[in-house]
Coordinates of C-alpha atoms in Angstrom, one line a residue:
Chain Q
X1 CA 75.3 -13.5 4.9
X2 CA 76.5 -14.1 8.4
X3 CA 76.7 -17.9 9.7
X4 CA 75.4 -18.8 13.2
X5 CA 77.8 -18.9 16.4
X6 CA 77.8 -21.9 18.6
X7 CA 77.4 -21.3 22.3
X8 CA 79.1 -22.7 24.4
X9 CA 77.2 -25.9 26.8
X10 CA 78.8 -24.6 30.1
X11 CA 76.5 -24.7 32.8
X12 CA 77.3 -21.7 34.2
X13 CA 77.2 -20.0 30.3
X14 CA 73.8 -21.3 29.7
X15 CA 72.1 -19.5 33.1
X16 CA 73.4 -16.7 32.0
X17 CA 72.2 -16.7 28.4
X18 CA 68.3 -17.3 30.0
X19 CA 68.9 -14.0 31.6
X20 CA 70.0 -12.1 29.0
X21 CA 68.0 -13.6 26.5
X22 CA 64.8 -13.1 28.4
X23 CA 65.5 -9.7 29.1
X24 CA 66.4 -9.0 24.8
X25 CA 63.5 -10.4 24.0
X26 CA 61.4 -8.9 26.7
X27 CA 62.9 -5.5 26.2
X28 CA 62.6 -5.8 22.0
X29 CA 59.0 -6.2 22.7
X30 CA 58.5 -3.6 24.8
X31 CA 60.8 -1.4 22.4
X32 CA 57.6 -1.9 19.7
X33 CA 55.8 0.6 22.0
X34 CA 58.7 3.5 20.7
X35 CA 56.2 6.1 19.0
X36 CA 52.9 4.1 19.6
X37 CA 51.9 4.5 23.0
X38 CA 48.6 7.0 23.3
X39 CA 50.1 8.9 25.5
X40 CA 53.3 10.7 25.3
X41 CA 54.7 10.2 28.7
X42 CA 53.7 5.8 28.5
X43 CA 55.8 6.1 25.3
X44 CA 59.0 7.5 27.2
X45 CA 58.5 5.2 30.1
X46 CA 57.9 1.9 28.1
X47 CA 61.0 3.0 26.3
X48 CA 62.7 3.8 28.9
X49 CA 62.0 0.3 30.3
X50 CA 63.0 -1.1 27.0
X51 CA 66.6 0.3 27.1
X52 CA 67.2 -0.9 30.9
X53 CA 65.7 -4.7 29.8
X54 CA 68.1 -3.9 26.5
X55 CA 71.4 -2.7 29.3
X56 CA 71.0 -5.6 31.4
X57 CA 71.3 -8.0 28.3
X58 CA 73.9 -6.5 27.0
X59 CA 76.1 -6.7 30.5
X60 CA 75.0 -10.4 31.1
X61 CA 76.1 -11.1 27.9
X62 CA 79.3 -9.7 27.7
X63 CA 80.0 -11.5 31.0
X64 CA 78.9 -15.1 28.9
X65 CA 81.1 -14.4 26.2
X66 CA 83.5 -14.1 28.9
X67 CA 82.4 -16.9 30.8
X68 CA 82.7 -19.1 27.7
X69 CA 86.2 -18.0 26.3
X70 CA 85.7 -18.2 23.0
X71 CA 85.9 -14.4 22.2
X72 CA 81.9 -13.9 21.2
X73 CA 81.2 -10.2 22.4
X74 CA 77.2 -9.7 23.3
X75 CA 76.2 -8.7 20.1
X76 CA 77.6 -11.9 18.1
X77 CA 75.4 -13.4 21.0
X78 CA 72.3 -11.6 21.0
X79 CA 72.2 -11.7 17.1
X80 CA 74.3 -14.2 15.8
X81 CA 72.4 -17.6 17.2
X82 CA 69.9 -20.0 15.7
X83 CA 66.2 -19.6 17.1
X84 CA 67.1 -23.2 18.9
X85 CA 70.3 -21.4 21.1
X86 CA 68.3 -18.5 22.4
X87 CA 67.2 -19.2 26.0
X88 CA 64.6 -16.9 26.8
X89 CA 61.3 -17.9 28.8
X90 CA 58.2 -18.5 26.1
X91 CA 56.5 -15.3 28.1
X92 CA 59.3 -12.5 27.1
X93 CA 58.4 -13.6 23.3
X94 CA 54.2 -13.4 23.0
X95 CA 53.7 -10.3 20.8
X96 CA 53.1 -7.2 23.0
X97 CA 49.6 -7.3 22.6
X98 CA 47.3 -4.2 23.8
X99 CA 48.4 -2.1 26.5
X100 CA 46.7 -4.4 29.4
X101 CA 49.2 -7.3 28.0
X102 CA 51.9 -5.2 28.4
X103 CA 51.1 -4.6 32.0
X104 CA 50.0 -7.7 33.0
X105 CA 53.2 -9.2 31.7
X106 CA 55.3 -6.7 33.0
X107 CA 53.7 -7.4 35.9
X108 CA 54.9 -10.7 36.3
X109 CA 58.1 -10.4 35.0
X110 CA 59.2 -7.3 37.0
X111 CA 58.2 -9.4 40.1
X112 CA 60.2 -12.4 38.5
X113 CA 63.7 -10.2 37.6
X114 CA 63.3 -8.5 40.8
X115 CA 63.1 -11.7 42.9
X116 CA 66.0 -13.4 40.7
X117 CA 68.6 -9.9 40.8
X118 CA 68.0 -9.9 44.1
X119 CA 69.8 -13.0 44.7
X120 CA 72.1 -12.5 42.1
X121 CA 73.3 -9.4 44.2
X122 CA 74.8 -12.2 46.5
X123 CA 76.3 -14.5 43.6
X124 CA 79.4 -15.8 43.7
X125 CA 80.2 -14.6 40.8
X126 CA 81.2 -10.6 41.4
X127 CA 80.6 -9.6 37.9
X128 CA 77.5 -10.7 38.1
X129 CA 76.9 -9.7 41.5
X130 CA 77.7 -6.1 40.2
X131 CA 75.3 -6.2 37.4
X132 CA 72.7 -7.3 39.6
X133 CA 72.8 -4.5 42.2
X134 CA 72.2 -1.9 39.3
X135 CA 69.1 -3.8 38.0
X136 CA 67.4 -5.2 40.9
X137 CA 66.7 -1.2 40.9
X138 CA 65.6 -1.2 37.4
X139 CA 63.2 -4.2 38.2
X140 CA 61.6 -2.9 41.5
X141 CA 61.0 0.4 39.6
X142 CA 59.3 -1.8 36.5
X143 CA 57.2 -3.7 38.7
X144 CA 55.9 -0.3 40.7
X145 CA 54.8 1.1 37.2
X146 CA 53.2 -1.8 36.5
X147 CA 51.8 -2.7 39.4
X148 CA 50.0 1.1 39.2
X149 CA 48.6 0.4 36.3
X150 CA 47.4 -2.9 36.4
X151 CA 45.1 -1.5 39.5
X152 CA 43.9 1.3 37.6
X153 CA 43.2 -0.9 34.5
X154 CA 41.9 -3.7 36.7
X155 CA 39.5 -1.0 38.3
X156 CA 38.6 1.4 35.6
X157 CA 36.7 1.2 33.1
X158 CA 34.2 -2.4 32.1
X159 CA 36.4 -2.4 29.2
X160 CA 39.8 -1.8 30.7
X161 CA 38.8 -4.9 33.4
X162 CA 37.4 -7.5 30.2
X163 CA 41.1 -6.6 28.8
X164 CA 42.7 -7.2 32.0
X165 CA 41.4 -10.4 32.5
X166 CA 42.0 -11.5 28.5
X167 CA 45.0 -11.1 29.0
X168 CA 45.8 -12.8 32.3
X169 CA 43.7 -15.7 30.9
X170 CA 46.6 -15.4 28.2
X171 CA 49.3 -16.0 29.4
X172 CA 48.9 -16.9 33.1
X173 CA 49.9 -20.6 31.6
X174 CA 52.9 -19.5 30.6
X175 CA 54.4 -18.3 34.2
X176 CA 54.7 -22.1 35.1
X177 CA 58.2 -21.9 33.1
X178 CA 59.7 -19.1 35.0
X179 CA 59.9 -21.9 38.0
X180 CA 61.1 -24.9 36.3
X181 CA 64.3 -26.3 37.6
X182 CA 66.8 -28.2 35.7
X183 CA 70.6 -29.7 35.2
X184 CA 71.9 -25.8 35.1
X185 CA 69.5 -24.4 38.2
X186 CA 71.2 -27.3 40.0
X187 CA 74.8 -26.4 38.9
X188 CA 73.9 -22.7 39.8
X189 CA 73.0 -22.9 43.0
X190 CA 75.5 -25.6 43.8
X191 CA 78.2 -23.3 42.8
X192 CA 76.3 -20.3 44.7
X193 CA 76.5 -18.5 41.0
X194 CA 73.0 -18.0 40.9
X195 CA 69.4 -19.2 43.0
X196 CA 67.8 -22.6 41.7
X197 CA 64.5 -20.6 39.7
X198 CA 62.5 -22.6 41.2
X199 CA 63.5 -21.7 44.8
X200 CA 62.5 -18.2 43.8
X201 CA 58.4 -19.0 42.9
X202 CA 56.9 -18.6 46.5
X203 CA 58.9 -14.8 46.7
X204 CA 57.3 -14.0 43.4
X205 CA 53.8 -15.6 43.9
X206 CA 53.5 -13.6 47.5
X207 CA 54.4 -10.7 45.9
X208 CA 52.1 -11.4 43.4
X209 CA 49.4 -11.7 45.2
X210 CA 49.8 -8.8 47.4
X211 CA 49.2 -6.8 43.6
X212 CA 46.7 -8.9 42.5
X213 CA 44.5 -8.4 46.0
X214 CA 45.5 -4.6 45.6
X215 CA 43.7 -4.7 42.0
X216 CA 41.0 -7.0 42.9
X217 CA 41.8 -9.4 40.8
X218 CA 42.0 -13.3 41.4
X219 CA 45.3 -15.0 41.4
X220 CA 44.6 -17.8 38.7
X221 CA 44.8 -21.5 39.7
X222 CA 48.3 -23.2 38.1
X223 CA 48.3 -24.8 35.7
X224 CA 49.9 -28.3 33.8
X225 CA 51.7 -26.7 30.9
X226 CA 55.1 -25.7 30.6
X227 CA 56.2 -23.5 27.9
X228 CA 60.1 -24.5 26.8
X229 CA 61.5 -21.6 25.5
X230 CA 64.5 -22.0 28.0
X231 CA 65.2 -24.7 26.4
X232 CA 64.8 -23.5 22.8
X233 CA 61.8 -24.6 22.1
X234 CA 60.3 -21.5 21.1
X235 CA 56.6 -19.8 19.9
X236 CA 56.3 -19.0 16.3
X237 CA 56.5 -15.5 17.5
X238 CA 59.8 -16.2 18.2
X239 CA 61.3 -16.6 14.6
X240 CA 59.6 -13.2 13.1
X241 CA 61.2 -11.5 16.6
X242 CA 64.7 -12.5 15.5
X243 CA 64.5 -12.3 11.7
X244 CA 63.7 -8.7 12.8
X245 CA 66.9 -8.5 14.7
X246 CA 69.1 -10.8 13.3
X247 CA 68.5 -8.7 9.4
X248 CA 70.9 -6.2 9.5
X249 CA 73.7 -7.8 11.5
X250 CA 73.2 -10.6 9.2
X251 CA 73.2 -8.8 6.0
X252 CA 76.1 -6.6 6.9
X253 CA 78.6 -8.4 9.3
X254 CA 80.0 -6.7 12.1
X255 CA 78.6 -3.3 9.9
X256 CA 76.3 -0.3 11.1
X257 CA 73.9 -0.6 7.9
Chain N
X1 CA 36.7 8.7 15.9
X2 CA 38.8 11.9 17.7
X3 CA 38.2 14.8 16.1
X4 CA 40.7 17.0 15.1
X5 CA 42.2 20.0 17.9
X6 CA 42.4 23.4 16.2
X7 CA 45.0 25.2 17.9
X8 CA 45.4 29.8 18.5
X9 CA 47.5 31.2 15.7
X10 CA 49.2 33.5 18.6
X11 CA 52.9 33.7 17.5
X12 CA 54.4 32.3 20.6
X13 CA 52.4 29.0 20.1
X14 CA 53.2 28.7 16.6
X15 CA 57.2 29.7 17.8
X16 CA 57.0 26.2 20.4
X17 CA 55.4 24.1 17.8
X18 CA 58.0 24.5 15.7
X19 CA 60.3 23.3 18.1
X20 CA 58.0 20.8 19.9
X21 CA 56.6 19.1 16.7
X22 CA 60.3 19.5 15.0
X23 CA 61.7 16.8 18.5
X24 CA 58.8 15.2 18.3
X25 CA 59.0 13.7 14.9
X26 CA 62.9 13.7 14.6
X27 CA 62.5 11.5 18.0
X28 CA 60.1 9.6 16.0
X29 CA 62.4 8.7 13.6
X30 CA 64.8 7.9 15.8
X31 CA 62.9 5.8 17.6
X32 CA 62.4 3.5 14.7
X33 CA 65.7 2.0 15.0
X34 CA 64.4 0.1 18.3
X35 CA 65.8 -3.4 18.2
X36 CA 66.7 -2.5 14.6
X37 CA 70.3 -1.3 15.1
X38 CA 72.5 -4.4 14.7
X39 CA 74.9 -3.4 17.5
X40 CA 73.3 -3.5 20.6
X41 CA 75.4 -0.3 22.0
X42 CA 74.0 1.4 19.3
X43 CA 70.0 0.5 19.1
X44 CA 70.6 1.6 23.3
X45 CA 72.3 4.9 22.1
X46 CA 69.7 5.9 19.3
X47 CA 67.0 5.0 21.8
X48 CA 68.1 7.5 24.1
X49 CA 68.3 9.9 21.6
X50 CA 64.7 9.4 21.1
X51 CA 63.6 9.5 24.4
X52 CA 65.5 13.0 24.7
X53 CA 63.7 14.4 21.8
X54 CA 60.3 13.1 23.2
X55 CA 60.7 14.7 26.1
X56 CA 61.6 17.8 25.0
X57 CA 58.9 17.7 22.8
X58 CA 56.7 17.2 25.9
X59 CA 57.8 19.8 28.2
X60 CA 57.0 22.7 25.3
X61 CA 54.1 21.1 23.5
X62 CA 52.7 21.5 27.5
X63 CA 54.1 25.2 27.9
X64 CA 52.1 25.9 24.3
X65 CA 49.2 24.3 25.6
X66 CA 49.6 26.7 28.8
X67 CA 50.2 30.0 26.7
X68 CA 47.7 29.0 24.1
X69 CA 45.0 28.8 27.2
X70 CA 42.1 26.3 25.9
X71 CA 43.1 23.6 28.1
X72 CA 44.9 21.4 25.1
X73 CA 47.5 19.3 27.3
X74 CA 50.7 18.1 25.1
X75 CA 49.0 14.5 24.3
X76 CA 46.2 16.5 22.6
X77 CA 48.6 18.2 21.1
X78 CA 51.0 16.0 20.2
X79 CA 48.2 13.3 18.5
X80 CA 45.1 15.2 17.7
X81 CA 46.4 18.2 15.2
X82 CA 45.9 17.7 11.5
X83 CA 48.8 17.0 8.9
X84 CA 48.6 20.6 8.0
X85 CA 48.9 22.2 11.6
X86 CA 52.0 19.9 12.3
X87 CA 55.2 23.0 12.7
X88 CA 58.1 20.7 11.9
X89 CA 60.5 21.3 9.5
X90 CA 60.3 18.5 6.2
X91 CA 63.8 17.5 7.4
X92 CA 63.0 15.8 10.7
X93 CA 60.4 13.7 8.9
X94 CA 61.9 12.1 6.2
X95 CA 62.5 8.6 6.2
X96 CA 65.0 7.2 8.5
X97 CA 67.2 5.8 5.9
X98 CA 70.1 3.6 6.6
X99 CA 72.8 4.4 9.7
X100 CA 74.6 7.0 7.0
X101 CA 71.5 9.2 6.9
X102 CA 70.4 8.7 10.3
X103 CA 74.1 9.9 11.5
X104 CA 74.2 12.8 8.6
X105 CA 70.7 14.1 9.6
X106 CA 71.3 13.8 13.5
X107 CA 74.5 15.8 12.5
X108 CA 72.9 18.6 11.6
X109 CA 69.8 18.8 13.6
X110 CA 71.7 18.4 16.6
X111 CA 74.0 21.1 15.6
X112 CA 71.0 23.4 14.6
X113 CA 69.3 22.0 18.4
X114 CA 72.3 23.0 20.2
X115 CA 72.7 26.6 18.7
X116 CA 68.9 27.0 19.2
X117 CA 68.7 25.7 22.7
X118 CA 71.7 27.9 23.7
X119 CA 69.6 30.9 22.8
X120 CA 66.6 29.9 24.4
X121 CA 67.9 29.2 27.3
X122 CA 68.6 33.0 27.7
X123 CA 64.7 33.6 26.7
X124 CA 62.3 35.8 28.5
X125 CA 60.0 33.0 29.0
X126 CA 61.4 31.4 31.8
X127 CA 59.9 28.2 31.8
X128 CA 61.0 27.8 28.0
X129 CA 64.5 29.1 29.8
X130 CA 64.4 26.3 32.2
X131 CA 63.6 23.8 29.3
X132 CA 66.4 24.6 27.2
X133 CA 69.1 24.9 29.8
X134 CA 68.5 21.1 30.3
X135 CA 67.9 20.5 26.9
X136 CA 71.1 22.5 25.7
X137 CA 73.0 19.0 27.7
X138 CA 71.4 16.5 25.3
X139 CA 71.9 18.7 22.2
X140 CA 75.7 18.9 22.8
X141 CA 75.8 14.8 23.5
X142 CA 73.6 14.2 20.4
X143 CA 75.9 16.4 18.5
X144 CA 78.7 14.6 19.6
X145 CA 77.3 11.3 19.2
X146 CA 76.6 12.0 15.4
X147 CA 79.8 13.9 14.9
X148 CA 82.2 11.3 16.2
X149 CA 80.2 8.7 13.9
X150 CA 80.5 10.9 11.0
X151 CA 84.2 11.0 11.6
X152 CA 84.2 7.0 11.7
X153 CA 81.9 6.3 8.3
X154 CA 82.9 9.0 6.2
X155 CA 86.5 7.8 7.2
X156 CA 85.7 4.1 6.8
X157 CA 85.1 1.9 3.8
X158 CA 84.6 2.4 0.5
X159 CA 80.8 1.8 1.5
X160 CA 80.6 3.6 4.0
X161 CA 81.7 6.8 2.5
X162 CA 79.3 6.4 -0.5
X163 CA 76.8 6.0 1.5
X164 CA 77.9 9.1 3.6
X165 CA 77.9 11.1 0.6
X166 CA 74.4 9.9 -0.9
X167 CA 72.6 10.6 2.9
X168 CA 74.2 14.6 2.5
X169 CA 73.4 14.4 -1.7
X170 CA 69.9 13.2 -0.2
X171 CA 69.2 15.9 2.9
X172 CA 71.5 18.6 2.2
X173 CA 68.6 20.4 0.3
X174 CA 66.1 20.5 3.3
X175 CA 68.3 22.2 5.3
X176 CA 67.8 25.8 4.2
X177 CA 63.9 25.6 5.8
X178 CA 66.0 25.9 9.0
X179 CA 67.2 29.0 8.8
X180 CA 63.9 30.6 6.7
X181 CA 62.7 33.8 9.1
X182 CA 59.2 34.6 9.1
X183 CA 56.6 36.8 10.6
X184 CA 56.7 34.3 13.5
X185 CA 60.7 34.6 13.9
X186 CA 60.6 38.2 13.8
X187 CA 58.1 38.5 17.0
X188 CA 59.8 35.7 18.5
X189 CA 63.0 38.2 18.7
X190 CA 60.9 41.0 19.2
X191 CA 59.1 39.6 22.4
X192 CA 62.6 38.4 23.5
X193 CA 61.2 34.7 23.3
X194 CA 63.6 33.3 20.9
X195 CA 66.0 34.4 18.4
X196 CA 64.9 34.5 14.6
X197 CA 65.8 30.7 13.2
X198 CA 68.0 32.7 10.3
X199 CA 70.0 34.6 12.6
X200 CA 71.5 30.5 13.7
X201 CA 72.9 30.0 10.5
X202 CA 76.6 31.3 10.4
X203 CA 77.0 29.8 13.9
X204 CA 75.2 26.5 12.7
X205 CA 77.9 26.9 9.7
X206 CA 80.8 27.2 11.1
X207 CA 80.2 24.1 13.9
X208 CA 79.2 22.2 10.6
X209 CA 82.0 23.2 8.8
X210 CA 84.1 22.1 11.8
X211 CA 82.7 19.1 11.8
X212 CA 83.0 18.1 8.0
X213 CA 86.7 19.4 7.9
X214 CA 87.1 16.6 10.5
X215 CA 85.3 13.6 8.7
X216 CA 86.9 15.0 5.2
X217 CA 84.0 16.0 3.5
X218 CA 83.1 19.2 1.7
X219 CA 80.3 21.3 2.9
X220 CA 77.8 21.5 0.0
X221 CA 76.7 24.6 -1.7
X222 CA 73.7 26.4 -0.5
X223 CA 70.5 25.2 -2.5
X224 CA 67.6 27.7 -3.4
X225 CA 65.1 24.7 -2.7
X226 CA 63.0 25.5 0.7
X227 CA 61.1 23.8 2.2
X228 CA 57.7 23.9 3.9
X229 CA 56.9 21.9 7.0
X230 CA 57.1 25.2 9.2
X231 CA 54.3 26.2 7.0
X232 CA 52.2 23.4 7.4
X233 CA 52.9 21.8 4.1
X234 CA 54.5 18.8 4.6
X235 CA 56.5 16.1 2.3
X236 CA 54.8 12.5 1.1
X237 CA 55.8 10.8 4.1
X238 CA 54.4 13.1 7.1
X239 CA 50.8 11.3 6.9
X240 CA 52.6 7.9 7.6
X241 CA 54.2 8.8 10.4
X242 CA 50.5 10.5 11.7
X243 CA 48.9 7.5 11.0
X244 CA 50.9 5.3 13.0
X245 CA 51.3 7.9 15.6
X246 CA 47.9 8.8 16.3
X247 CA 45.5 5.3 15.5
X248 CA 45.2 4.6 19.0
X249 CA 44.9 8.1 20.1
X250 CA 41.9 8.4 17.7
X251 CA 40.2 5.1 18.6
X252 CA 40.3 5.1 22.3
X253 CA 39.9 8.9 23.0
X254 CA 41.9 9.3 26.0
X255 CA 42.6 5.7 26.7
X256 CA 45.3 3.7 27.1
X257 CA 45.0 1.5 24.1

């Protein structure tokens, strides 16, 4: 059995690990759609959304291990780490729920990645600056599909709209995350590596908005709770996720089994 | 509850559904290994694979749908047949197995895909010509991707080559049904819509052959074991993969669920 890495504190390591980690885990659930989706062309475009949430990770995290210089390559990162070291919003990690979840979720993460890539086109950093330019492309094409959906789904059928709105009464209260600052925001922006998140929640919530009104549905009010899966503080989801991912690598280091 | 689609016994429909259901349940398999490969280059790489094979399967299952003239569209087809109206061959549906019998199997179905896609792209049918000339391009990369992976495990450890050589004691039996002509085949040539499947074989052969010389490993002997899928008469595991495949299909006719 495979031990646990140790990541690295940097600043500059960490913002890039919430990144990555949100768009793993975001991308793994969307990957459970592979071969479940209704309809055959759904399938191949939730997949195919899956593998760019899956390519992004992988690039960010090849650029951490970099970063922190202790020769971890991106998949001793994205499977090697205790459920406390992964960094990924508390949103990316909710089970994928029906179909309405999905898009409501993707939704509001396609609006969040496209927002944050879009300054991380300008970082400092030109590795990451490169990364960014390929998937602020990615994103704007994730939150068009969803955004087509969600106003079909928000104005079909009674059934489709109750789902909608379940779903947005889900996990609305988990957005509030996406724009909390901290220590490594503060670092990022100082050192013009990446945008503070916080600095990027009236972009998202206008944009937001503009799809919400275009769907007829109400933006909901905010709300206290923050979710702390940035910090590590994960869902139960979270644990069943990774003991998913982590089994093979675990079992059979650095093997293909 | 869906009912069940019955669907023409013309020839030229049964011809595509071989190849249509064949991609769409080898991409089903492959799709399983989602967020289950431990190497992240890899779980992207299978993925793809997938997504290939889907869409193949989607471009004919519509053609047959067009040539079979009732109005079935390929998510009718793809989800509403019964077990025994499903064309595949038993090979594609087996279990996935570990990365050895994932590599072995995509070995030779790509290898048998490639020769068969080659052909077709010289049909009579046009739009089946236009589907395998772009097709043809994702055969040869999945052939290559398996081959250069055979090469690696069967080379590798200890492991690696027993398992290697249990995947090809396990499949090597199923592969005959490949190459079994029928009525079907023989009008398939006849029309000029595709070659008779038997006709592949010494081509299939020799690439294989090619192939094993490389990764050291001896072609097995032919076995007089065929089997059935073609025919409708599929192994233990097919109405597994139906069930998961078509529960939503079923529930929610037509939706999105």
């Amino acid at each position: 059995m495979q031990a646990s890495i140790r990541v690295s504190a940097d600043p500059r390591v960490q913002y890039l690990l919430r990144i990555g980690d949100t768009a793993l885990i975001l991308g793994q659930r969307l990957s459970e759609w592979a071969g479940h989706a209704p309809v055959l062309e759904e399938d191949i475009a939730l997949s195919n959304m899956a593998l760019d949430l899956i390519g992004q990770c992988r690039a960010v995290l090849t650029h951490a291990g970099t970063l922190e210089g202790a020769g971890h390559d991106e998949d001793q990162l994205a499977f090697l780490r205790d459920e406390r070291d992964y960094r990924n919003v508390t949103l990316a990690e909710l089970p994928r729920g029906d179909f309405a979840f999905t898009i409501v979720r993707n939704t509001v993460m396609a609006t969040f990645f496209k927002q944050l890539w879009e300054r991380l086109a300008a970082s400092s950093d030109a590795e990451l600056a490169a990364i960014a330019g390929k998937a602020v492309k990615e994103a704007r094409y994730h939150q068009q599909h969803a955004a087509d959906w969600l106003v079909r789904l928000a104005g079909g059928t009674e059934e489709s709209r109750r789902r909608v709105d379940r779903a947005l009464g889900d996990l609305w209260r988990y957005t509030a995350e996406l724009f909390a600052s901290d220590a490594v925001d503060e670092q990022a922006q100082a050192s013009g590596l990446g945008p503070r998140w916080g600095d990027l929640h009236d972009a998202w919530l206008a944009e937001i908005t503009h799809i919400f009104d275009a769907a007829g549905l109400a933006v909901p009010a905010p709300v206290p709770f923050v979710s702390t899966g940035k910090a590590g503080v994960h869902s139960e989801h979270m644990g069943f996720i990774l003991a998913e991912m982590q089994h093979l690598q675990r079992a059979y280091p650095g093997g293909v089994w």
